[in-house]
Coordinates of C-alpha atoms and ligand atoms in Angstrom, one line a residue:
M1 CA 2.0 -5.5 -2.3
V2 CA 1.8 -9.2 -1.5
E3 CA 4.8 -10.9 -0.1
A4 CA 6.4 -13.5 -2.4
S5 CA 7.4 -15.7 0.6
K6 CA 3.8 -16.8 1.4
P7 CA 2.6 -20.1 -0.1
R8 CA 0.6 -19.6 -3.2
L9 CA -3.0 -20.6 -3.6
L10 CA -5.1 -20.6 -6.8
T11 CA -8.8 -21.2 -7.1
G12 CA -11.8 -19.7 -8.9
D13 CA -15.0 -20.2 -10.8
R14 CA -16.5 -20.1 -14.3
P15 CA -18.6 -17.0 -15.0
T16 CA -21.7 -19.0 -15.8
G17 CA -23.9 -17.3 -13.2
A18 CA -23.8 -15.8 -9.7
L19 CA -22.3 -17.8 -6.8
H20 CA -24.4 -20.1 -4.7
L21 CA -24.4 -21.9 -1.3
G22 CA -22.3 -24.8 -2.8
H23 CA -19.5 -22.3 -3.6
L24 CA -19.8 -20.8 -0.2
V25 CA -19.2 -24.0 1.8
G26 CA -17.3 -25.8 -1.0
S27 CA -14.6 -23.1 -1.6
L28 CA -15.4 -19.5 -0.6
D29 CA -15.1 -20.2 3.2
N30 CA -11.6 -21.6 2.6
R31 CA -10.6 -18.6 0.4
V32 CA -11.6 -16.2 3.2
A33 CA -9.8 -18.1 5.8
L34 CA -6.6 -18.6 3.8
Q35 CA -6.2 -15.1 2.3
H36 CA -4.2 -13.8 5.2
D37 CA -1.3 -16.2 5.2
H38 CA -1.3 -17.2 1.5
E39 CA -0.7 -15.3 -1.7
C40 CA -4.0 -15.9 -3.4
F41 CA -4.9 -15.9 -7.1
I42 CA -8.6 -16.1 -7.8
I43 CA -9.4 -16.8 -11.4
V44 CA -12.5 -15.8 -13.3
A45 CA -12.4 -18.7 -15.7
D46 CA -14.1 -17.3 -18.8
L47 CA -12.2 -19.6 -21.2
H48 CA -13.5 -22.6 -19.2
T49 CA -17.0 -21.2 -19.8
L50 CA -16.4 -21.6 -23.6
T51 CA -16.1 -25.3 -23.1
T52 CA -19.8 -25.7 -22.6
R53 CA -21.2 -22.3 -23.6
P54 CA -19.4 -21.3 -26.8
R55 CA -22.2 -19.5 -28.6
K56 CA -22.0 -15.7 -29.1
H57 CA -25.3 -15.1 -27.2
E58 CA -24.1 -17.3 -24.3
F59 CA -20.8 -15.4 -24.1
G60 CA -22.8 -12.2 -24.2
E61 CA -24.0 -13.1 -20.7
V62 CA -20.4 -13.5 -19.3
P63 CA -19.6 -9.8 -18.5
G64 CA -22.7 -9.6 -16.2
F65 CA -21.8 -12.9 -14.5
V66 CA -18.1 -11.8 -14.1
R67 CA -19.4 -8.7 -12.2
E68 CA -21.8 -10.7 -10.1
M69 CA -19.2 -13.3 -9.2
V70 CA -16.5 -10.8 -8.1
L71 CA -19.1 -8.8 -6.1
D72 CA -20.2 -12.1 -4.4
Q73 CA -16.6 -12.8 -3.4
L74 CA -16.0 -9.3 -2.0
A75 CA -19.3 -9.5 -0.1
V76 CA -18.3 -12.8 1.5
G77 CA -15.1 -11.2 2.8
I78 CA -12.4 -11.6 0.3
D79 CA -10.1 -8.6 0.5
P80 CA -9.1 -7.2 -3.0
S81 CA -6.0 -5.6 -1.5
K82 CA -4.8 -9.1 -0.4
V83 CA -5.9 -11.2 -3.3
T84 CA -5.2 -11.2 -7.0
F85 CA -8.5 -11.5 -8.9
Y86 CA -7.9 -12.0 -12.6
L87 CA -9.6 -12.7 -15.9
Q88 CA -8.3 -15.9 -17.5
S89 CA -8.7 -15.0 -21.1
A90 CA -6.6 -11.8 -20.6
V91 CA -3.5 -13.9 -19.7
P92 CA -2.4 -15.3 -23.0
A93 CA 0.8 -16.9 -21.5
V94 CA -1.6 -19.4 -19.9
Y95 CA -2.8 -20.6 -23.3
D96 CA 0.8 -21.1 -24.4
L97 CA 1.5 -23.1 -21.2
A98 CA -1.6 -25.2 -21.8
V99 CA -0.4 -26.2 -25.2
L100 CA 2.9 -27.3 -23.8
L101 CA 1.2 -29.3 -21.0
Q102 CA -1.1 -31.0 -23.5
M103 CA 1.9 -32.9 -24.8
L104 CA 2.2 -34.5 -21.3
V105 CA -1.3 -35.9 -20.7
P106 CA -2.6 -39.1 -22.4
K107 CA -5.9 -38.6 -24.1
A108 CA -7.2 -41.8 -22.4
R109 CA -6.5 -40.2 -19.0
L110 CA -8.8 -37.2 -19.9
E111 CA -11.5 -39.5 -21.3
Q112 CA -11.8 -41.1 -17.8
V113 CA -12.7 -37.9 -16.0
K114 CA -16.3 -38.2 -14.8
S115 CA -16.9 -34.5 -14.2
L116 CA -16.3 -33.7 -17.8
R117 CA -19.0 -36.1 -18.9
S118 CA -21.3 -34.6 -16.3
M119 CA -20.6 -31.1 -17.7
A120 CA -21.3 -32.4 -21.2
R121 CA -24.6 -33.9 -20.1
A122 CA -25.6 -30.7 -18.3
A123 CA -24.9 -28.8 -21.5
A124 CA -27.0 -31.3 -23.5
M125 CA -23.8 -32.5 -25.4
S126 CA -23.4 -36.1 -26.3
D127 CA -20.2 -37.9 -25.4
D128 CA -19.3 -38.0 -29.1
A129 CA -19.9 -34.2 -29.4
M130 CA -17.4 -33.4 -26.6
T131 CA -15.0 -30.9 -28.0
M132 CA -11.2 -30.9 -27.6
G133 CA -11.7 -27.9 -25.4
L134 CA -13.9 -29.7 -22.9
L135 CA -11.7 -32.8 -22.9
A136 CA -8.7 -30.6 -22.2
Y137 CA -10.5 -28.6 -19.5
P138 CA -8.3 -30.0 -16.7
V139 CA -5.2 -29.3 -18.8
L140 CA -6.1 -25.6 -19.1
Q141 CA -6.9 -25.7 -15.4
A142 CA -3.4 -27.2 -14.8
A143 CA -1.9 -24.3 -16.8
D144 CA -3.8 -21.8 -14.5
I145 CA -2.5 -23.5 -11.4
L146 CA 1.0 -24.1 -12.6
M147 CA 1.4 -20.6 -14.0
A148 CA 1.0 -19.3 -10.5
R149 CA 3.2 -22.1 -9.2
A150 CA 0.4 -22.6 -6.6
T151 CA 0.6 -25.4 -4.1
I152 CA -3.0 -25.2 -2.7
V153 CA -6.2 -25.3 -4.7
P154 CA -9.4 -25.1 -2.6
V155 CA -12.1 -26.8 -4.7
G156 CA -15.3 -28.9 -4.5
L157 CA -15.3 -32.6 -5.0
D158 CA -16.0 -32.5 -8.7
N159 CA -12.7 -30.8 -9.2
E160 CA -10.6 -33.1 -7.2
E161 CA -9.5 -35.2 -10.2
H162 CA -8.7 -32.1 -12.2
I163 CA -6.1 -31.2 -9.5
A164 CA -4.7 -34.7 -9.7
I165 CA -4.2 -34.1 -13.4
A166 CA -2.4 -30.8 -12.6
R167 CA -0.1 -32.7 -10.3
E168 CA 0.5 -35.3 -13.0
C169 CA 1.4 -32.5 -15.5
A170 CA 3.7 -30.9 -13.0
S171 CA 5.5 -34.1 -12.1
V172 CA 5.9 -35.3 -15.8
F173 CA 7.2 -31.9 -16.7
N174 CA 9.7 -31.9 -13.8
E175 CA 10.8 -35.4 -14.8
L176 CA 11.4 -34.5 -18.4
Y177 CA 12.8 -31.0 -18.1
G178 CA 14.0 -30.5 -14.5
D179 CA 12.3 -29.3 -11.4
L180 CA 10.1 -26.2 -12.1
F181 CA 6.6 -26.8 -10.8
P182 CA 5.7 -27.5 -7.2
L183 CA 3.1 -30.2 -7.0
P184 CA -0.3 -28.7 -6.2
D185 CA -2.7 -30.2 -3.6
A186 CA -6.5 -30.0 -3.7
M187 CA -8.0 -28.6 -0.5
I188 CA -11.4 -30.2 -0.1
S189 CA -13.8 -28.6 2.4
R190 CA -16.1 -30.4 4.8
S191 CA -19.0 -29.8 2.5
P192 CA -17.4 -30.6 -0.9
A193 CA -20.6 -31.5 -2.8
L194 CA -23.6 -29.6 -1.5
P195 CA -26.7 -31.0 -3.3
G196 CA -29.1 -28.8 -5.2
V197 CA -32.6 -27.8 -4.2
A198 CA -35.5 -29.4 -6.1
T199 CA -36.3 -26.3 -8.1
G200 CA -34.9 -27.7 -11.4
P201 CA -35.1 -31.1 -13.1
A202 CA -31.8 -32.2 -11.6
G203 CA -32.9 -31.2 -8.1
S204 CA -31.2 -32.7 -5.1
G205 CA -30.0 -35.7 -7.2
A206 CA -27.1 -33.6 -8.4
K207 CA -24.7 -31.2 -6.8
M208 CA -25.9 -27.6 -6.6
S209 CA -24.7 -26.0 -9.9
K210 CA -25.3 -22.6 -11.6
S211 CA -26.1 -24.4 -14.8
L212 CA -28.7 -26.9 -13.5
G213 CA -31.3 -24.5 -12.1
N214 CA -31.0 -26.1 -8.6
A215 CA -29.0 -23.3 -6.8
V216 CA -29.7 -21.0 -3.9
Y217 CA -27.8 -17.9 -4.8
L218 CA -25.9 -15.8 -2.3
G219 CA -27.9 -12.8 -3.6
D220 CA -31.3 -14.5 -3.3
P221 CA -33.7 -12.5 -1.0
P222 CA -34.7 -14.3 2.2
E223 CA -38.2 -15.3 1.0
R224 CA -36.7 -16.9 -2.1
V225 CA -34.2 -18.8 0.0
R226 CA -37.0 -20.1 2.3
E227 CA -39.1 -21.3 -0.7
K228 CA -36.1 -23.0 -2.3
L229 CA -35.0 -24.7 1.0
A230 CA -38.6 -25.9 1.5
T231 CA -38.1 -28.2 -1.5
L232 CA -35.6 -30.3 0.3
T233 CA -37.1 -33.7 1.2
Y234 CA -36.0 -36.4 3.6
D235 CA -36.4 -39.5 1.5
A236 CA -34.4 -42.0 -0.6
G237 CA -34.9 -40.0 -3.8
D238 CA -32.6 -37.3 -2.3
R239 CA -29.8 -39.7 -1.7
R240 CA -28.4 -40.2 -5.2
L241 CA -25.4 -38.0 -4.4
G242 CA -24.3 -40.2 -1.5
D243 CA -25.7 -42.0 1.5
E244 CA -27.0 -38.9 3.2
A245 CA -30.4 -37.2 2.4
A246 CA -29.9 -33.7 0.9
L247 CA -31.7 -32.2 3.9
L248 CA -29.1 -33.6 6.3
M249 CA -26.3 -32.5 4.1
F250 CA -27.6 -28.9 4.4
A251 CA -28.0 -29.3 8.1
R252 CA -24.4 -30.5 8.5
A253 CA -23.1 -27.6 6.3
F254 CA -25.1 -24.8 7.9
V255 CA -26.2 -25.9 11.4
G256 CA -23.5 -28.3 12.5
D257 CA -22.6 -32.0 12.6
A258 CA -24.0 -32.8 16.1
E259 CA -27.3 -30.9 15.3
A260 CA -27.6 -32.8 12.0
A261 CA -27.2 -36.1 13.8
D262 CA -29.9 -35.0 16.3
L263 CA -32.2 -34.0 13.5
R264 CA -31.8 -37.3 11.8
R265 CA -32.8 -39.1 15.0
E266 CA -35.8 -36.9 15.6
L267 CA -37.0 -37.2 12.0
D268 CA -36.6 -41.0 12.1
A269 CA -38.5 -41.1 15.4
G270 CA -41.2 -38.8 14.1
S271 CA -40.5 -36.3 17.0
T272 CA -39.9 -33.4 14.7
S273 CA -41.6 -32.4 11.4
L274 CA -40.1 -31.7 8.0
A275 CA -41.4 -28.2 8.3
A276 CA -39.4 -27.7 11.6
A277 CA -36.3 -29.1 9.9
H278 CA -36.7 -26.6 7.0
A279 CA -37.1 -23.8 9.5
L280 CA -34.0 -24.8 11.3
I281 CA -31.9 -24.9 8.1
D282 CA -33.5 -21.7 6.8
E283 CA -32.7 -19.8 9.9
A284 CA -29.0 -20.9 9.8
V285 CA -28.7 -20.2 6.0
N286 CA -30.3 -16.8 6.3
A287 CA -28.1 -15.9 9.3
R288 CA -25.0 -16.6 7.1
L289 CA -26.5 -14.7 4.1
A290 CA -27.7 -11.6 5.9
P291 CA -24.3 -9.9 6.4
I292 CA -23.3 -11.0 2.9
R293 CA -26.4 -9.4 1.4
E294 CA -25.7 -6.2 3.3
R295 CA -22.1 -5.9 2.3
R296 CA -23.0 -6.7 -1.3
A297 CA -25.5 -3.9 -1.5
V298 CA -22.8 -1.4 -0.3
L299 CA -20.1 -2.8 -2.6
A300 CA -22.5 -2.7 -5.6
G301 CA -22.8 1.1 -5.1
D302 CA -19.0 1.5 -5.5
V303 CA -19.0 2.1 -9.2
G304 CA -15.9 0.7 -10.9
L305 CA -14.7 -1.3 -7.9
V306 CA -15.1 -4.7 -9.7
E307 CA -13.4 -3.5 -12.9
E308 CA -10.5 -1.9 -11.0
T309 CA -10.0 -5.1 -8.9
L310 CA -9.9 -7.3 -12.0
V311 CA -7.6 -5.0 -14.0
D312 CA -5.1 -4.6 -11.2
G313 CA -5.1 -8.4 -10.6
T314 CA -4.9 -9.3 -14.2
I315 CA -1.8 -7.1 -14.7
R316 CA -0.2 -8.9 -11.8
A317 CA -1.3 -12.4 -13.1
R318 CA 0.2 -11.5 -16.6
E319 CA 3.6 -10.7 -15.0
V320 CA 3.6 -14.0 -13.1
A321 CA 2.4 -16.0 -16.1
N322 CA 5.0 -14.5 -18.4
H323 CA 7.7 -15.3 -15.9
T324 CA 6.6 -18.9 -15.5
L325 CA 6.1 -19.4 -19.2
A326 CA 9.6 -18.1 -19.9
R327 CA 11.0 -20.5 -17.4
A328 CA 9.1 -23.4 -18.9
R329 CA 10.2 -22.6 -22.5
D330 CA 13.7 -22.3 -21.3
A331 CA 13.6 -25.6 -19.5
M332 CA 12.2 -27.3 -22.6
G333 CA 14.8 -25.8 -25.0
L334 CA 12.2 -23.8 -26.9
E335 CA 13.9 -20.5 -25.9
S336 CA 17.3 -21.6 -27.0
L337 CA 15.9 -23.0 -30.3
W338 CA 14.5 -19.5 -31.0
S339 CA 17.5 -17.6 -29.8
G340 CA 19.8 -19.9 -31.8
L341 CA 17.8 -19.1 -35.0
V342 CA 18.0 -15.4 -34.3
A343 CA 21.7 -15.5 -33.6
A344 CA 22.4 -17.4 -36.8
T345 CA 20.3 -15.0 -38.8
E346 CA 22.1 -12.0 -37.3
A347 CA 25.5 -13.7 -38.1
R348 CA 24.4 -14.3 -41.7
A349 CA 23.3 -10.7 -42.0
K350 CA 26.7 -9.6 -40.7
A351 CA 28.5 -11.8 -43.1
R352 CA 26.6 -10.2 -45.9
R353 CA 27.4 -6.8 -44.4
R354 CA 23.7 -6.1 -44.4
P355 CA 21.8 -5.1 -41.3
Y356 CA 19.0 -7.5 -40.3
Ligands
ATP1 P1 -21.4 -24.7 -13.7 O1 -22.8 -25.3 -13.5 O2 -21.3 -23.7 -14.7 O3 -20.3 -25.8 -13.8 P2 -20.8 -24.7 -10.9 O4 -22.0 -24.2 -10.0 O5 -20.6 -26.1 -10.9 O6 -21.1 -24.0 -12.3 P3 -18.1 -24.0 -10.9 O7 -17.7 -22.6 -11.4 O8 -18.0 -25.1 -11.9 O9 -19.6 -23.9 -10.3 O10 -17.2 -24.4 -9.7 C1 -16.4 -23.5 -8.9 C2 -15.9 -24.1 -7.7 O11 -16.9 -24.4 -6.8 C3 -15.2 -25.5 -8.0 O12 -14.1 -25.6 -7.1 C4 -16.3 -26.5 -7.6 O13 -15.8 -27.7 -7.2 C5 -17.0 -25.8 -6.4 N1 -18.4 -26.1 -6.3 C6 -19.3 -25.9 -7.3 N2 -20.5 -26.4 -6.9 C7 -20.3 -26.9 -5.6 C8 -21.2 -27.6 -4.7 N3 -22.5 -27.8 -5.0 N4 -20.6 -28.0 -3.5 C9 -19.3 -27.8 -3.2 N5 -18.5 -27.1 -4.1 C10 -18.9 -26.7 -5.3
MG2 MG1 -19.1 -26.8 -12.4

């Protein structure tokens, strides 16, 4: 059983595909490191998946992705006996909390969030067709974070503003109704926006994403990883995500800062080839992925492990969410409104000498 005195952390992913190298360096490494001295909640955000993939056949893919995603995390080294993995849609108290938090966030604030427009674009949705669900994505995320009363949220750069909105929800709530929610902080890794590889149309000009076809998956076999990494180029076209070429961002994430600086000098001087740079990165990436692949194969053979992990965690998350929701309703006066109505109805029944 987890100790309540540890600081709480919440993080997670949408089950829109298997996990990739961006997740590894953007969030999973932090999850593994922090699981020992934090009480960790890891959400499988299937409701958030509905914001861009609401069709029945799209949701039909979710169960498979849920399984892949939990297996990936166990293979990376997250210990299911330490961490609460849970399925977002199976915790209805979070929807209730999200509705209450929606009252606290100006619509114009959500319309400014760039990542939501990027998600709409990736889903071929025009700005005008953006649904309330997509616009309120960060509010639902705030409900996830605040239901756990989490203070630390390890995320990639695209999620930083969402955590700012969760803080705003918490602080406005506390101001209006009294201190209930601790203010959460985003924990941004040293590789918070790993670019994609050039296997899809978005290529290295966008961050690596499950939905953009530009990802190197943790479960990809070594040859596939090599092929994908060989698409990284060292030219200006790669630099749309920032000042640095995608190749160097990979070198920094997987080989090291000093080595990446050397590589840059050598490439600029022409003393090393692009093929040698690819080989260096491939070796480092495959050295990281080899033990993950091995553990994943063993874990995949443990039939029912993923399901049991999710069910146990979801039962725990429901307890926590119900408790937080009850406190929020109480603080807002919703609980006393309801209990007042019930008491008056009981008194009326008594006066009429009729049981209610
Ligand atoms: P989708 O394409 O469905 O949006 P995704 O690949 O962007 O999927 P998410 O589930 O949206 O993955 O993100 C899960 C977490 O991983 C978030 O905290 C996000 O910021 C982080 N993350 C995702 N992609 C990257 C990346 N390329 N680099 C660093 N962190 C990332
Ligand atoms: Mg995303």
